[in-house]
N, CA and C of each residue as an Amber inpcrd file, in Angstrom:
protein
   636
   1.0920000  -1.0920000   0.0510000  -0.2900000   0.1510000  -0.0160000
   0.4000000   1.1740000  -0.2790000   0.1040000   1.9010000  -0.9790000
   1.6000000   3.7530000  -0.9040000   0.5850000   4.2770000   0.2200000
   1.7790000   4.8140000   0.9400000   1.6530000   6.0730000   1.8070000
   1.8240000   7.1180000   1.9240000   3.3560000   8.0560000   0.6950000
   4.3260000   8.5410000   0.6990000   4.0070000   8.9650000  -0.7550000
   3.4680000  10.3260000  -1.4590000   4.1320000  10.8200000  -2.5920000
   4.8430000  11.6270000  -2.7700000   5.4300000  11.4390000  -3.4790000
   6.7110000  12.2860000  -3.9990000   6.5630000  13.0060000  -5.8680000
   6.4950000  14.3050000  -5.2700000   6.0520000  14.6770000  -6.8200000
   6.9180000  15.7170000  -7.0750000   7.1890000  15.8300000  -8.4690000
   8.1180000  16.5410000  -9.4710000   6.9030000  17.8960000  -9.0670000
   7.5810000  18.9670000  -9.3330000   7.0260000  20.5410000  -9.7540000
   6.3490000  20.9270000 -10.4420000   7.6770000  21.0200000 -11.2860000
   7.7950000  22.0940000 -13.1480000   6.7660000  20.8970000 -14.0140000
   5.4160000  21.6690000 -13.6680000   4.9920000  20.3760000 -15.4040000
   4.1760000  19.5300000 -14.6330000   3.9880000  19.2430000 -13.3790000
   3.0090000  18.3320000 -12.6830000   2.1320000  19.2460000 -11.7190000
   3.0420000  19.6230000 -10.6680000   2.6400000  20.7640000  -9.9480000
   1.8470000  21.9660000 -10.9010000   2.9290000  22.9940000 -11.5450000
   2.6670000  24.0810000 -11.7710000   3.2460000  24.0290000 -13.4030000
   2.4420000  24.6990000 -14.7160000   2.8610000  24.8010000 -15.5710000
   3.8060000  26.0650000 -16.0200000   5.0550000  25.4980000 -15.3230000
   6.1640000  26.6190000 -15.7730000   7.2400000  26.2610000 -16.7230000
   7.2450000  24.9950000 -17.5950000   8.0520000  24.5050000 -18.2960000
   8.2000000  25.2420000 -19.5260000   7.1340000  25.7120000 -20.1690000
   7.2680000  26.6690000 -20.8610000   7.5700000  27.8750000 -21.3130000
   8.2750000  27.9590000 -19.7370000   8.1050000  29.4380000 -19.4300000
   9.7050000  29.3830000 -19.4090000  10.2920000  28.5990000 -18.9800000
  12.0940000  28.0190000 -18.9420000  12.1610000  28.0050000 -20.5550000
  11.2610000  27.2630000 -21.2030000  12.2630000  27.2550000 -22.3720000
  12.0770000  28.4990000 -23.1920000  11.1020000  29.4970000 -22.5330000
  11.2000000  30.5790000 -23.4070000  12.3650000  31.5600000 -23.0440000
  12.2320000  31.9150000 -21.4360000  13.6880000  32.3640000 -20.7800000
  15.0360000  31.6020000 -21.3640000  15.0940000  30.5200000 -21.8680000
  16.3560000  30.2270000 -22.6220000  16.4710000  30.3850000 -23.7760000
  14.8340000  30.8060000 -24.4000000  15.2380000  30.8860000 -25.9530000
  15.4610000  32.2840000 -26.2020000  14.8420000  32.9990000 -25.2290000
  15.1020000  34.4270000 -25.4960000  16.6040000  35.1290000 -24.9630000
  16.9470000  34.0410000 -24.1920000  18.7810000  34.7700000 -23.4430000
  19.6840000  34.2120000 -24.9530000  19.1030000  33.3870000 -24.9920000
  20.2760000  32.5590000 -26.1110000  20.5090000  33.9410000 -27.8990000
  19.4200000  33.5540000 -27.9150000  18.8640000  34.5990000 -28.6050000
  19.9520000  35.7870000 -28.8700000  19.9500000  36.3120000 -27.5020000
  20.7210000  38.0700000 -27.6520000  22.1420000  37.3730000 -28.1360000
  22.5210000  36.3350000 -28.1220000  23.7610000  36.1510000 -28.4950000
  24.1280000  35.4210000 -30.0730000  22.1510000  35.5750000 -30.8130000
  22.7920000  35.0320000 -31.7490000  22.4500000  33.0750000 -32.4150000
  21.5720000  32.4740000 -30.7800000  22.0810000  30.9720000 -31.0370000
  20.3790000  30.9450000 -31.4260000  19.9480000  29.6480000 -32.0010000
  18.4550000  29.6650000 -31.9420000  18.1290000  28.5660000 -31.2270000
  17.5350000  27.9980000 -29.9630000  17.2070000  26.8580000 -29.9660000
  15.7220000  26.1540000 -29.9940000  15.9580000  25.1750000 -30.5690000
  14.4490000  24.9580000 -31.6850000  13.7370000  23.4840000 -30.5060000
  13.0120000  23.7180000 -30.2760000  12.0710000  22.7900000 -29.2760000
  12.4480000  21.3900000 -29.6030000  12.7420000  21.1870000 -30.5700000
  13.0820000  19.3530000 -30.5880000  14.3580000  19.6010000 -30.2060000
  15.9690000  20.3720000 -30.1330000  16.6450000  19.6860000 -29.9720000
  16.5820000  20.5210000 -27.7220000  15.8990000  21.0170000 -27.5460000
  15.7240000  21.0590000 -26.4420000  14.8530000  20.1180000 -25.4550000
  14.1210000  19.6260000 -25.7120000  13.4630000  18.5890000 -25.6830000
  14.0460000  17.2190000 -25.6310000  15.1220000  17.0940000 -26.5260000
  16.4380000  16.4290000 -26.6710000  17.5150000  16.1370000 -25.3870000
  17.5360000  17.2860000 -24.9310000  18.5530000  18.1570000 -24.1800000
  17.9030000  17.6060000 -23.0940000  16.5860000  18.3740000 -21.9200000
  16.3010000  18.1780000 -21.3200000  15.7510000  16.6290000 -20.7490000
  15.6090000  15.7210000 -22.0100000  15.3060000  14.5860000 -21.5910000
  16.0490000  13.7180000 -20.5860000  17.8550000  13.9560000 -21.4470000
  18.4320000  13.3170000 -20.5290000  19.1920000  14.3070000 -19.2600000
  18.8840000  15.0590000 -19.4070000  18.8170000  15.8710000 -18.0320000
  20.4710000  16.4010000 -18.4820000  20.6270000  16.8310000 -19.4300000
  21.7030000  17.7670000 -19.9810000  21.5930000  19.4270000 -19.4210000
  21.6010000  20.8340000 -20.4830000  21.4940000  22.0220000 -20.6190000
  21.5620000  22.6360000 -21.8340000  20.2620000  23.4190000 -21.0880000
  20.0650000  24.2430000 -22.9580000  21.9330000  25.1930000 -23.4820000
  22.6530000  25.0970000 -22.1840000  23.6370000  25.8360000 -22.7970000
  24.4370000  25.3810000 -23.5720000  24.3370000  23.8470000 -23.9050000
  25.8500000  22.6420000 -24.6680000  25.4600000  23.7620000 -26.4930000
  24.2990000  24.0510000 -26.6610000  24.6240000  24.3600000 -27.7760000
  25.7490000  25.8460000 -27.6420000  25.5250000  26.6280000 -26.6860000
  26.5030000  27.9040000 -26.9440000  27.4080000  27.4460000 -27.0690000
  28.3390000  26.0470000 -25.8440000  29.1260000  25.6150000 -26.0850000
  29.5320000  24.9070000 -27.8680000  28.4990000  24.3470000 -27.6190000
  28.8380000  23.8140000 -29.5770000  28.9520000  24.7630000 -30.6170000
  28.9210000  26.0660000 -30.4210000  29.6880000  26.8200000 -31.2970000
  30.6280000  27.8430000 -30.5910000  31.5270000  27.4640000 -29.4910000
  32.5740000  28.3350000 -29.0620000  32.2740000  29.2960000 -28.0570000
  31.1550000  29.3410000 -27.6400000  30.9470000  30.8020000 -27.1880000
  31.3460000  30.7340000 -25.6660000  32.0920000  31.9240000 -25.4890000
  33.1880000  31.3720000 -24.1920000  32.1020000  31.7780000 -23.1220000
  33.0650000  30.6670000 -21.6520000  32.1360000  30.4560000 -20.4220000
  31.9560000  32.2770000 -20.0870000  32.5760000  33.1410000 -20.1110000
  32.0150000  34.3930000 -19.8180000  30.7000000  34.5540000 -19.8860000
  31.1260000  34.3190000 -21.3920000  29.3370000  35.0980000 -21.8900000
  27.8130000  33.9980000 -22.2410000  28.0780000  32.8720000 -21.3570000
  27.4600000  31.9680000 -21.3760000  26.8990000  31.8850000 -19.7440000
  27.6320000  32.8000000 -18.9010000  27.7510000  32.3980000 -17.4560000
  26.7030000  34.0000000 -17.3190000  27.4460000  35.0300000 -18.3100000
  26.4620000  36.2780000 -17.9260000  24.8700000  35.8850000 -18.5040000
  24.7540000  35.2840000 -19.8510000  23.5920000  35.4630000 -20.2350000
  22.6630000  33.8950000 -19.6760000  23.4330000  33.2230000 -19.1370000
  21.9930000  32.4090000 -17.9110000  21.7660000  33.0690000 -16.9190000
  22.6080000  33.7230000 -16.4120000  21.8870000  35.1570000 -15.9210000
  20.7510000  35.6670000 -15.7980000  20.8770000  36.1160000 -16.9070000
  19.7900000  37.3210000 -18.0750000  18.7690000  36.3590000 -18.1210000
  18.6260000  34.7770000 -18.3130000  17.9080000  33.8190000 -18.9710000
  17.0420000  33.7750000 -16.9570000  18.0790000  33.4630000 -16.1420000
  17.0990000  33.3310000 -14.5970000  16.3440000  34.7760000 -14.6800000
  16.8480000  35.5810000 -15.1020000  15.8780000  37.3280000 -14.7990000
  14.7140000  37.2550000 -15.3400000  14.6110000  36.3340000 -16.7050000
  13.3900000  36.3730000 -17.8440000  12.8070000  35.2850000 -17.2430000
  13.2000000  33.9800000 -16.4860000  12.2130000  33.0580000 -15.7890000
  11.3200000  33.8070000 -15.1050000  11.8930000  34.4320000 -13.9560000
  11.3650000  35.0980000 -12.8590000  10.4440000  36.0510000 -13.4970000
  10.8290000  36.3610000 -14.6620000   9.5050000  37.7660000 -14.5670000
   8.3400000  36.8120000 -15.0160000   8.9700000  35.7750000 -15.9480000
   7.6540000  34.5740000 -16.0500000   6.7070000  34.4380000 -15.1350000
   6.8730000  33.2480000 -14.4110000   6.4610000  33.0750000 -13.2850000
   5.4650000  33.8150000 -12.4370000   6.6830000  35.2790000 -12.2900000
   5.2870000  35.9030000 -11.7550000   4.6290000  36.5270000 -12.4110000
   4.6580000  36.9680000 -14.0590000   3.4050000  37.3450000 -14.5020000
   2.6930000  36.1670000 -15.2640000   2.6880000  35.6130000 -15.2360000
   1.8930000  34.5900000 -16.3970000   1.4910000  33.4190000 -15.7930000
  -0.0410000  32.7980000 -16.0890000  -0.6290000  31.5330000 -15.6570000
   0.2760000  30.4580000 -15.9030000   0.5140000  30.6260000 -14.8970000
   0.9830000  28.7710000 -14.5540000   0.1060000  27.8050000 -13.7600000
  -1.2380000  28.3000000 -13.2110000  -1.4880000  26.9050000 -12.7350000
  -1.7890000  25.7610000 -13.4110000  -2.5080000  24.8430000 -13.0210000
  -2.9280000  23.5290000 -13.9900000  -4.3340000  23.4470000 -13.1170000
  -5.3220000  23.2370000 -14.1310000  -6.6240000  22.6590000 -13.3000000
  -6.6210000  21.5120000 -12.7480000  -7.5830000  21.2600000 -11.5190000
  -7.6300000  20.3010000 -10.4140000  -6.5360000  19.6020000  -9.9710000
  -5.4720000  20.3000000  -9.7070000  -4.4710000  20.0890000  -8.6320000
  -4.5500000  20.8460000  -7.1840000  -5.3110000  21.6800000  -7.2240000
  -5.8900000  21.6270000  -5.4960000  -6.1850000  21.2970000  -5.1650000
  -7.6900000  21.0890000  -5.6380000  -9.0990000  20.2940000  -5.3170000
  -7.8860000  18.6820000  -4.8310000  -7.0040000  18.1270000  -5.8750000
  -6.9910000  16.7120000  -5.9250000  -5.5150000  16.7080000  -4.1930000
  -4.7240000  17.6240000  -3.9250000  -4.0810000  17.4020000  -3.2540000
  -4.9040000  17.6160000  -2.1960000  -5.9740000  18.2870000  -2.3320000
  -7.0440000  18.6890000  -0.9110000  -7.1220000  17.4220000  -0.5810000
  -7.7100000  16.6500000  -1.4500000  -8.4920000  15.5680000  -1.2090000
  -7.4110000  14.5040000  -0.5390000  -6.3860000  14.2120000  -1.0890000
  -4.8630000  12.8330000  -1.0150000  -4.3290000  13.4310000   0.0500000
  -4.3780000  14.5590000   0.6490000  -4.1340000  14.7990000   1.8630000
  -4.3410000  14.3710000   3.0290000  -5.5910000  13.7970000   2.9860000
  -6.7460000  13.2310000   4.0670000  -5.8590000  10.9790000   3.7530000
  -5.3020000  10.9260000   3.1150000  -4.7080000   9.5050000   3.4030000
  -3.3860000   9.6910000   2.8800000  -2.1930000  10.3360000   2.3880000
  -1.3910000  10.5910000   2.4010000  -0.2770000  11.2960000   2.9880000
   0.9390000  10.7580000   3.0860000   1.8110000  12.1800000   3.4320000
   2.0640000  12.7380000   2.1590000   3.0760000  14.1590000   1.8400000
   3.3750000  14.1950000   0.2320000   3.8360000  15.2180000   0.7400000
   5.4820000  15.0860000  -0.2450000   6.4130000  16.0020000  -0.1920000
   6.7230000  16.3180000  -1.8830000   6.9870000  17.5790000  -2.2710000
   7.8520000  17.5110000  -3.5800000   8.9250000  17.7800000  -3.6550000
   9.7320000  17.2200000  -4.6820000  11.1240000  16.4490000  -5.0900000
  11.3500000  17.6070000  -6.5380000  12.0180000  18.6630000  -6.6510000
  12.5570000  19.1630000  -7.5890000  13.9350000  20.0200000  -8.0220000
  14.1130000  19.7090000  -8.9110000  15.2890000  20.1330000  -9.8090000
  15.6280000  21.6350000  -9.9140000  14.3220000  22.3690000  -8.9960000
  14.3490000  24.0040000  -9.0580000  14.6320000  24.5050000  -7.8750000
  15.3280000  25.3260000  -8.3730000  16.4080000  26.5900000  -7.2640000
  15.5290000  26.4190000  -6.3310000  15.8990000  26.8530000  -5.4530000
  14.7400000  27.0340000  -4.0680000  14.3410000  28.4100000  -4.3610000
  15.0560000  29.6180000  -4.7190000  14.5280000  31.1440000  -5.2580000
  13.1780000  30.8610000  -5.9910000  13.5540000  30.0540000  -7.0420000
  12.4140000  30.1470000  -7.6840000  11.1770000  29.2900000  -7.2340000
  11.6370000  28.3200000  -6.8150000  10.6610000  27.5370000  -6.1570000
   9.8150000  27.7660000  -5.5860000  10.5250000  29.2480000  -4.2200000
   9.6260000  30.1990000  -3.3760000   9.3720000  30.8800000  -4.0230000
   9.9580000  31.8310000  -5.5140000   8.8280000  32.2560000  -5.9220000
   7.0780000  32.1740000  -6.5360000   7.6420000  30.5000000  -6.6760000
   6.5990000  30.0770000  -8.0420000   5.7820000  29.9330000  -6.2590000
   5.7690000  29.1200000  -5.0280000   4.6110000  28.9310000  -4.3400000
   4.3250000  29.8740000  -2.9280000   4.8460000  30.9270000  -3.2250000
   4.6940000  31.8060000  -2.0610000   3.3980000  32.0040000  -1.9940000
   2.3730000  32.9790000  -2.9730000   1.4960000  33.2270000  -3.1310000
   0.1900000  32.3000000  -3.3810000   0.7640000  30.8000000  -3.5680000
   0.4510000  29.4970000  -4.3390000  -0.5780000  28.6340000  -2.6500000
  -1.0940000  27.8820000  -2.9720000  -1.4790000  27.0330000  -1.7380000
  -1.3340000  25.8230000  -2.1940000  -0.1170000  25.5260000  -2.7650000
   0.3640000  24.3710000  -3.1940000   0.9510000  23.6470000  -1.7670000
   1.7930000  24.6250000  -1.2460000   2.5800000  23.7960000  -0.1770000
   1.9020000  24.0810000   0.8030000   1.0270000  23.9660000   0.9630000
   0.3380000  23.9930000   2.2530000   0.2050000  22.4520000   2.5490000
  -0.3480000  21.3230000   1.6040000  -0.7970000  20.5830000   1.6790000
   0.6920000  19.1620000   1.7170000   1.6790000  19.7300000   1.8160000
   2.9530000  19.2230000   2.2040000   3.6650000  19.5420000   2.9110000
   4.3720000  18.1310000   3.3690000   4.7240000  18.0740000   4.5640000
   6.5160000  18.3290000   4.2880000   6.8990000  18.5450000   3.1280000
   8.3790000  19.0580000   2.7610000   8.7930000  19.5130000   1.6520000
   9.6180000  19.8690000   0.9840000   9.8070000  20.2560000  -0.1030000
  11.5460000  20.1200000  -0.3830000  12.2820000  19.4450000  -1.5800000
  13.4510000  19.3430000  -1.9170000  13.7930000  20.1160000  -3.5600000
  14.8690000  20.9730000  -3.2280000  15.1790000  21.9330000  -4.1230000
  16.4820000  21.7230000  -4.5150000  17.0840000  21.5760000  -5.5890000
  18.0880000  21.1610000  -6.2850000  19.4740000  21.2150000  -5.1730000
  19.4180000  22.3940000  -4.5320000  20.6160000  22.2330000  -3.5320000
  20.3820000  21.3690000  -2.2760000  19.3610000  20.8990000  -2.2820000
  19.3720000  20.6450000  -0.9790000  19.4550000  18.4990000  -1.0470000
  20.0890000  17.9980000  -2.0540000  20.9190000  16.7930000  -2.5340000
  21.7760000  16.4410000  -3.0850000  22.6740000  15.9390000  -3.5130000
  24.3760000  16.0110000  -3.7810000  24.0930000  15.8900000  -5.4530000
  23.3620000  15.0030000  -5.9360000  22.9320000  15.2240000  -7.2770000
  21.4470000  15.5100000  -8.2460000  21.6110000  16.2240000  -8.8850000
  19.6800000  16.0430000 -10.1770000  19.7870000  14.8730000 -10.6730000
  18.6010000  14.8600000 -10.4030000  17.9150000  14.2490000 -11.6630000
  18.5690000  14.1450000 -12.9660000  18.8510000  13.1020000 -13.8940000
  17.9750000  11.5860000 -13.6540000  19.0020000  10.8930000 -13.1350000
  19.3280000  11.2830000 -11.9490000  20.2100000  10.7390000 -10.3610000
  19.1290000  10.1880000  -9.7590000  19.4070000   8.9880000  -9.0590000
  18.1990000   8.9950000  -7.9730000  18.4860000   9.6850000  -6.9170000
  18.9290000  10.2330000  -6.2730000  19.7030000  10.9320000  -4.9420000
  18.0900000  12.3230000  -5.0420000  17.5430000  12.5300000  -5.9410000
  16.8300000  13.4530000  -5.0110000  14.9160000  12.4940000  -4.3110000
  15.2030000  11.6200000  -5.0260000  14.0890000  10.6640000  -4.6890000
  14.7830000  10.0180000  -3.4260000  15.4870000   9.4450000  -3.3070000
  16.4760000   8.8890000  -2.3710000  16.1830000   9.7740000  -1.5630000
  16.4970000  10.9880000  -1.1490000  16.2860000  12.0650000  -0.2180000
  15.1770000  11.9230000   0.2120000  13.6990000  12.0160000  -0.5520000
  12.9060000  12.1860000  -0.2240000  12.0060000  10.7240000   0.2960000
  12.6000000   9.9260000  -0.0530000  12.0260000   8.3500000   0.7330000
  12.7690000   9.4940000   2.3850000  13.5920000   9.0000000   2.2670000
  15.0030000   9.5180000   3.5080000  14.0050000  10.0490000   4.4590000
  13.4540000  11.4170000   3.9380000  12.8190000  12.6420000   4.6070000
  11.7210000  11.7790000   5.0910000  10.9320000  10.6010000   4.6850000
   9.8240000   9.7570000   5.2040000  10.1280000   8.9540000   6.5150000
  11.7410000   8.5820000   6.5040000  11.6840000   7.4800000   7.0680000
  10.6670000   6.1360000   6.1760000  10.4610000   6.2170000   4.7800000
   9.7710000   5.1540000   4.1080000  10.6090000   3.9870000   2.8070000
   9.6600000   2.9750000   2.7060000  10.1280000   1.9380000   2.1500000
  10.0040000   2.1770000   0.6360000  10.6990000   2.0040000   0.2600000
  10.5760000   2.1110000  -1.6790000   9.1560000   1.4470000  -1.7760000
   8.4650000   0.7820000  -0.9550000   6.8920000   0.0130000  -1.8870000
   5.9200000   0.9900000  -1.0190000   6.2920000   2.0460000  -0.1660000
   5.6870000   2.8120000   0.5730000   5.4270000   3.8530000  -0.4660000
   6.4140000   4.0520000  -1.0370000   6.8080000   5.4730000  -2.0800000
   5.7390000   5.4500000  -3.3380000   5.4000000   6.6830000  -3.7470000
   5.0130000   6.8770000  -4.9140000   5.9270000   8.0800000  -5.6940000
   5.8600000   8.1320000  -7.0050000   7.0230000   9.0720000  -7.8090000
   5.4740000   9.5430000  -8.3750000   5.5090000  11.3260000  -8.6800000
   4.4370000  11.6460000  -9.5140000   5.5030000  12.2880000 -10.3810000
   5.7410000  12.0720000 -11.7420000   6.3930000  13.0270000 -12.4520000
   6.1710000  13.3110000 -13.9510000   6.8620000  14.2950000 -15.0280000
   6.2330000  13.8830000 -16.0420000   7.3850000  14.9600000 -17.3250000
   8.1730000  14.2840000 -16.5920000   9.8330000  13.5400000 -17.9180000
  10.6630000  12.6260000 -17.3270000  11.2080000  12.4970000 -18.8500000
  11.9200000  11.3420000 -18.9430000  12.5950000  11.1110000 -17.5920000
  13.8790000  12.6930000 -17.9610000  15.0100000  12.5690000 -16.3740000
  14.3320000  12.9340000 -15.2560000  13.0230000  12.7200000 -14.7820000
  12.1400000  12.4350000 -14.0160000  12.4950000  11.0830000 -13.4340000
  11.4330000  10.9920000 -14.8090000  11.0200000   9.1320000 -14.5090000
  12.2530000   7.7430000 -14.2360000  13.7600000   8.5200000 -14.5780000
  14.8060000   8.3550000 -15.2820000  15.5600000   7.9830000 -13.0970000
  15.2280000   9.1290000 -13.0440000  15.3890000   9.5390000 -11.5930000
  14.7170000   8.4390000 -10.0960000  13.5960000   8.4100000 -10.4450000
  12.6290000   7.4080000 -10.1410000  12.6160000   5.9920000 -10.3400000
  13.3450000   5.2990000 -11.5350000  13.7580000   4.4210000 -11.8460000
  15.2590000   3.8730000 -11.1700000  15.8710000   4.7690000 -11.1070000
  16.6490000   4.5530000 -10.3750000  17.0640000   4.7320000  -8.5750000
  16.2200000   4.5220000  -8.4350000  15.7070000   5.0230000  -6.8200000
  15.5170000   3.8840000  -6.8530000  15.0060000   3.5600000  -7.9080000
  13.9790000   1.5640000  -7.7880000  12.2340000   2.1250000  -7.1690000
  11.7450000   3.4010000  -6.9650000  10.4350000   3.4460000  -6.6300000
   9.3160000   3.9350000  -8.0340000   8.0760000   3.5270000  -7.8980000
   7.2140000   3.1510000  -8.6630000   7.1540000   4.4520000  -9.1200000
   6.6030000   4.9660000 -10.5440000   6.2180000   6.0120000 -10.6940000
   5.0060000   6.1380000 -11.6220000   4.5590000   7.0400000 -11.3830000
   3.8070000   7.7450000 -12.7150000   3.6570000   8.8770000 -13.2030000
   3.5580000   8.6600000 -14.5290000   3.5250000   9.6120000 -15.2600000
   1.8900000  10.4340000 -15.3990000   2.3730000  11.6500000 -15.2950000
   1.0290000  12.8020000 -16.6380000   1.3530000  13.3290000 -17.0560000
   0.2980000  12.8650000 -17.8160000   0.7270000  13.5740000 -19.2780000
   1.4860000  14.9900000 -19.3180000   1.6570000  15.6050000 -20.3520000
   2.2150000  16.9220000 -20.3950000   2.6400000  16.9200000 -21.7300000
   2.0860000  17.8620000 -22.5770000   2.1540000  18.6890000 -23.9200000
   3.8020000  18.7430000 -24.3080000   4.3160000  19.1070000 -23.1400000
   5.5740000  19.6500000 -23.0250000   6.9340000  18.7180000 -23.0110000
   6.1070000  17.2390000 -22.6310000   7.3060000  16.2780000 -23.1230000
   6.5980000  15.0380000 -23.1970000   5.9790000  15.2160000 -24.2330000
   5.2920000  13.9330000 -24.9150000   6.1200000  13.5270000 -26.1880000
   7.0660000  13.8350000 -26.3110000   8.3210000  13.4630000 -27.0110000
   9.0060000  11.9710000 -26.3010000   8.9400000  12.3050000 -24.9290000
   9.8530000  11.6850000 -23.7900000   9.3180000  10.1370000 -24.0440000
  10.4870000   9.1990000 -23.2760000  10.4050000   7.8240000 -23.3300000
   9.6420000   7.5660000 -21.9200000   8.5360000   7.3420000 -22.2250000
   8.2990000   6.8360000 -21.2760000   7.3950000   5.2720000 -20.6660000
   8.5910000   4.7320000 -21.5680000   8.2160000   3.0910000 -21.3470000
   8.4690000   2.3110000 -19.7810000   9.5280000   3.1450000 -18.9910000
   9.5260000   2.3430000 -17.8540000   8.6410000   3.0150000 -16.3340000
   7.7740000   3.9140000 -17.1050000   7.0910000   3.8050000 -15.8650000
   6.1530000   3.1210000 -15.7870000   5.5340000   3.3580000 -14.4820000
   4.6100000   2.1680000 -13.7890000   2.8210000   1.9430000 -13.9680000
   2.7010000   3.2980000 -14.2950000   1.5720000   4.2800000 -14.2880000
   1.6960000   5.4790000 -15.5160000   0.2890000   5.6230000 -15.8390000
   0.0440000   6.8820000 -16.7790000  -1.1500000   7.2540000 -16.8400000
  -1.1430000   8.6490000 -16.3120000  -2.5580000   9.3140000 -16.3800000
  -2.8700000  10.1420000 -17.5770000  -3.3640000  10.4720000 -17.7220000
  -3.8700000  11.4650000 -18.5500000  -3.6990000  13.2070000 -18.4660000
  -4.0740000  13.3730000 -17.1840000  -4.1280000  14.5780000 -16.4290000
  -4.1040000  14.2080000 -14.6790000  -3.5430000  15.4690000 -14.1830000
  -3.4700000  15.4110000 -12.5380000  -4.7330000  14.7030000 -11.6210000
  -6.0960000  15.4330000 -12.0200000  -7.2970000  15.4810000 -11.1680000
  -7.6300000  13.9710000 -11.3950000  -6.8100000  12.5780000 -11.9040000
  -6.9740000  10.7740000 -11.8950000  -6.1050000  10.5910000 -11.2770000
  -5.4590000  10.8720000 -10.7180000  -4.3280000  10.5670000  -9.3500000
  -5.0810000   9.7020000  -8.5890000  -5.9570000  10.6890000  -8.1630000
  -6.8980000  10.3740000  -6.8320000  -7.6090000   8.8630000  -7.2490000
  -8.2130000   8.5690000  -8.5630000  -8.5670000   7.3720000  -8.9760000
  -7.9840000   6.3090000  -8.8260000  -6.2910000   6.7610000  -9.6640000
  -5.4420000   5.2920000  -9.7620000  -4.8400000   5.1630000  -8.3960000
  -5.1680000   6.1250000  -7.8810000  -4.5990000   5.3950000  -6.2390000
  -5.1470000   4.0000000  -5.5280000  -6.7200000   4.3950000  -5.9260000
  -7.8930000   3.2810000  -5.3920000  -7.4720000   2.4210000  -5.3890000
  -6.6810000   2.2990000  -6.9120000  -6.6230000   0.8680000  -7.8040000
  -5.0870000   0.4640000  -7.3180000  -4.5210000   1.0560000  -6.8780000
  -2.9700000   0.0700000  -6.4210000  -3.4290000  -0.6540000  -5.3030000
């Protein structure tokens, strides 16, 4: 029986992935580099960085660092101003909280995570959140989900990961924890063949859990 739910953040609880992509496009365009959607999807699936395309064109590290900082500014502007809520998330979490302990395991930085959640209700349903600074290695390594499992003092069989990306799924698989993939238009091209379960949208999670 599952007792503990470990949620990815971006693309699962909030629709931020589009805006992170747009922020990367904007920053790279300023140094005359085009970042296509297909290239970005391939990089994200394996846990790489969009700045590989700049390095491949021999852009200096100092310029890359400066543009990454600008990317971060653009991203924060987007998540402050754009609609990033996903329908059904808050209502579903409210119901799940009655039966499960829940945590968020994200590769986001704490500063961005707090900016997203400080004025939203999602975090109040969670027992904890772990950001990229708070475990040794990021997804697709197992470290993030192993850290979440440890926070709950839980066994693998008691936990369930909820993800939307190949990188996140690989992290869960490497941690030997079963994983639900929530369909997301932004990650439709990813390989989810190792997922234990699939659902079309977040609001279907409660029904799925009743049958596990």
